[in-house]
GROMACS .gro file of C-alpha atoms in nm:
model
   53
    1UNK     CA    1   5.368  -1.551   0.734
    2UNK     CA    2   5.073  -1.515   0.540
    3UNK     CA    3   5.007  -1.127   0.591
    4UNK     CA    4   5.386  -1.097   0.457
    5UNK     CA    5   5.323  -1.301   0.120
    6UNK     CA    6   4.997  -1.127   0.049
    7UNK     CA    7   5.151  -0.785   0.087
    8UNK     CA    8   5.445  -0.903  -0.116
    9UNK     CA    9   5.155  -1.049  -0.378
   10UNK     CA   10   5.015  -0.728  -0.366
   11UNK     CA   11   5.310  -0.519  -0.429
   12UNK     CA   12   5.376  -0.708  -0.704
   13UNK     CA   13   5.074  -0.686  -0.875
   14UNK     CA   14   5.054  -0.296  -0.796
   15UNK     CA   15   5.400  -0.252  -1.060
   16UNK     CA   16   5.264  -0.506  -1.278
   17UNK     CA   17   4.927  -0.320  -1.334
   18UNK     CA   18   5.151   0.007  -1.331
   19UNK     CA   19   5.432  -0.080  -1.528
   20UNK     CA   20   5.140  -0.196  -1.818
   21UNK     CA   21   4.924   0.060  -1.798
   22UNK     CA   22   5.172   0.378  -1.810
   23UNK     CA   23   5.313   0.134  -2.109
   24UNK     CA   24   5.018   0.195  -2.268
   25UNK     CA   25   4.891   0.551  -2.232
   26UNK     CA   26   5.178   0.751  -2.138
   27UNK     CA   27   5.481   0.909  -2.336
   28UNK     CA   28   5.854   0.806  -2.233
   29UNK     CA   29   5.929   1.104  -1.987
   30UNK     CA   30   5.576   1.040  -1.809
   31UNK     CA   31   5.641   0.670  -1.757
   32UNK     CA   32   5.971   0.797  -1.578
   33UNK     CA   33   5.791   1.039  -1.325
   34UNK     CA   34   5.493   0.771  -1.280
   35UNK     CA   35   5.723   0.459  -1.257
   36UNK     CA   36   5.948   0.673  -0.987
   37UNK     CA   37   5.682   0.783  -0.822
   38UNK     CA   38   5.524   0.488  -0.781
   39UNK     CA   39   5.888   0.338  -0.624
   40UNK     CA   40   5.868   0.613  -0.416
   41UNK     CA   41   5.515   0.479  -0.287
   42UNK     CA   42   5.587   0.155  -0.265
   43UNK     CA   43   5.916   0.253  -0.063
   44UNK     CA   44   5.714   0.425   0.180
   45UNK     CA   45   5.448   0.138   0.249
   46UNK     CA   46   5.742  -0.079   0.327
   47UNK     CA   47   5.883   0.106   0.581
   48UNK     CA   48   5.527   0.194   0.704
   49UNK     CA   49   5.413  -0.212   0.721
   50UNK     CA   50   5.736  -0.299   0.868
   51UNK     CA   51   5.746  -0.047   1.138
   52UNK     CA   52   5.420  -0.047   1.212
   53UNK     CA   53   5.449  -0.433   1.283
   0.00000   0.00000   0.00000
């Protein structure tokens, strides 16, 4: 139970710290690519964890 909330924590602070700093820095159609590819990331780590487990 643990190892599932602090990967949940975790993923939540990764688009937190993402979503704010592409706020600040990038231009509307970078955000887009960044904020997709970091979905696309996070995807992928779920299925990794949750297979792997």
């Amino acid at each position: 139970m643990d190892s599932n909330f602090l990967y949940y924590a975790f993923v939540l602070a990764a688009i937190i710290v993402g979503v704010l700093v592409v706020k600040k820095i990038a231009s509307c159609l970078i955000k887009s690519i960044v904020l997709i590819v970091l979905a696309a990331l996070l995807v992928f780590i779920y299925f990794a964890y949750f297979n792997a487990g």
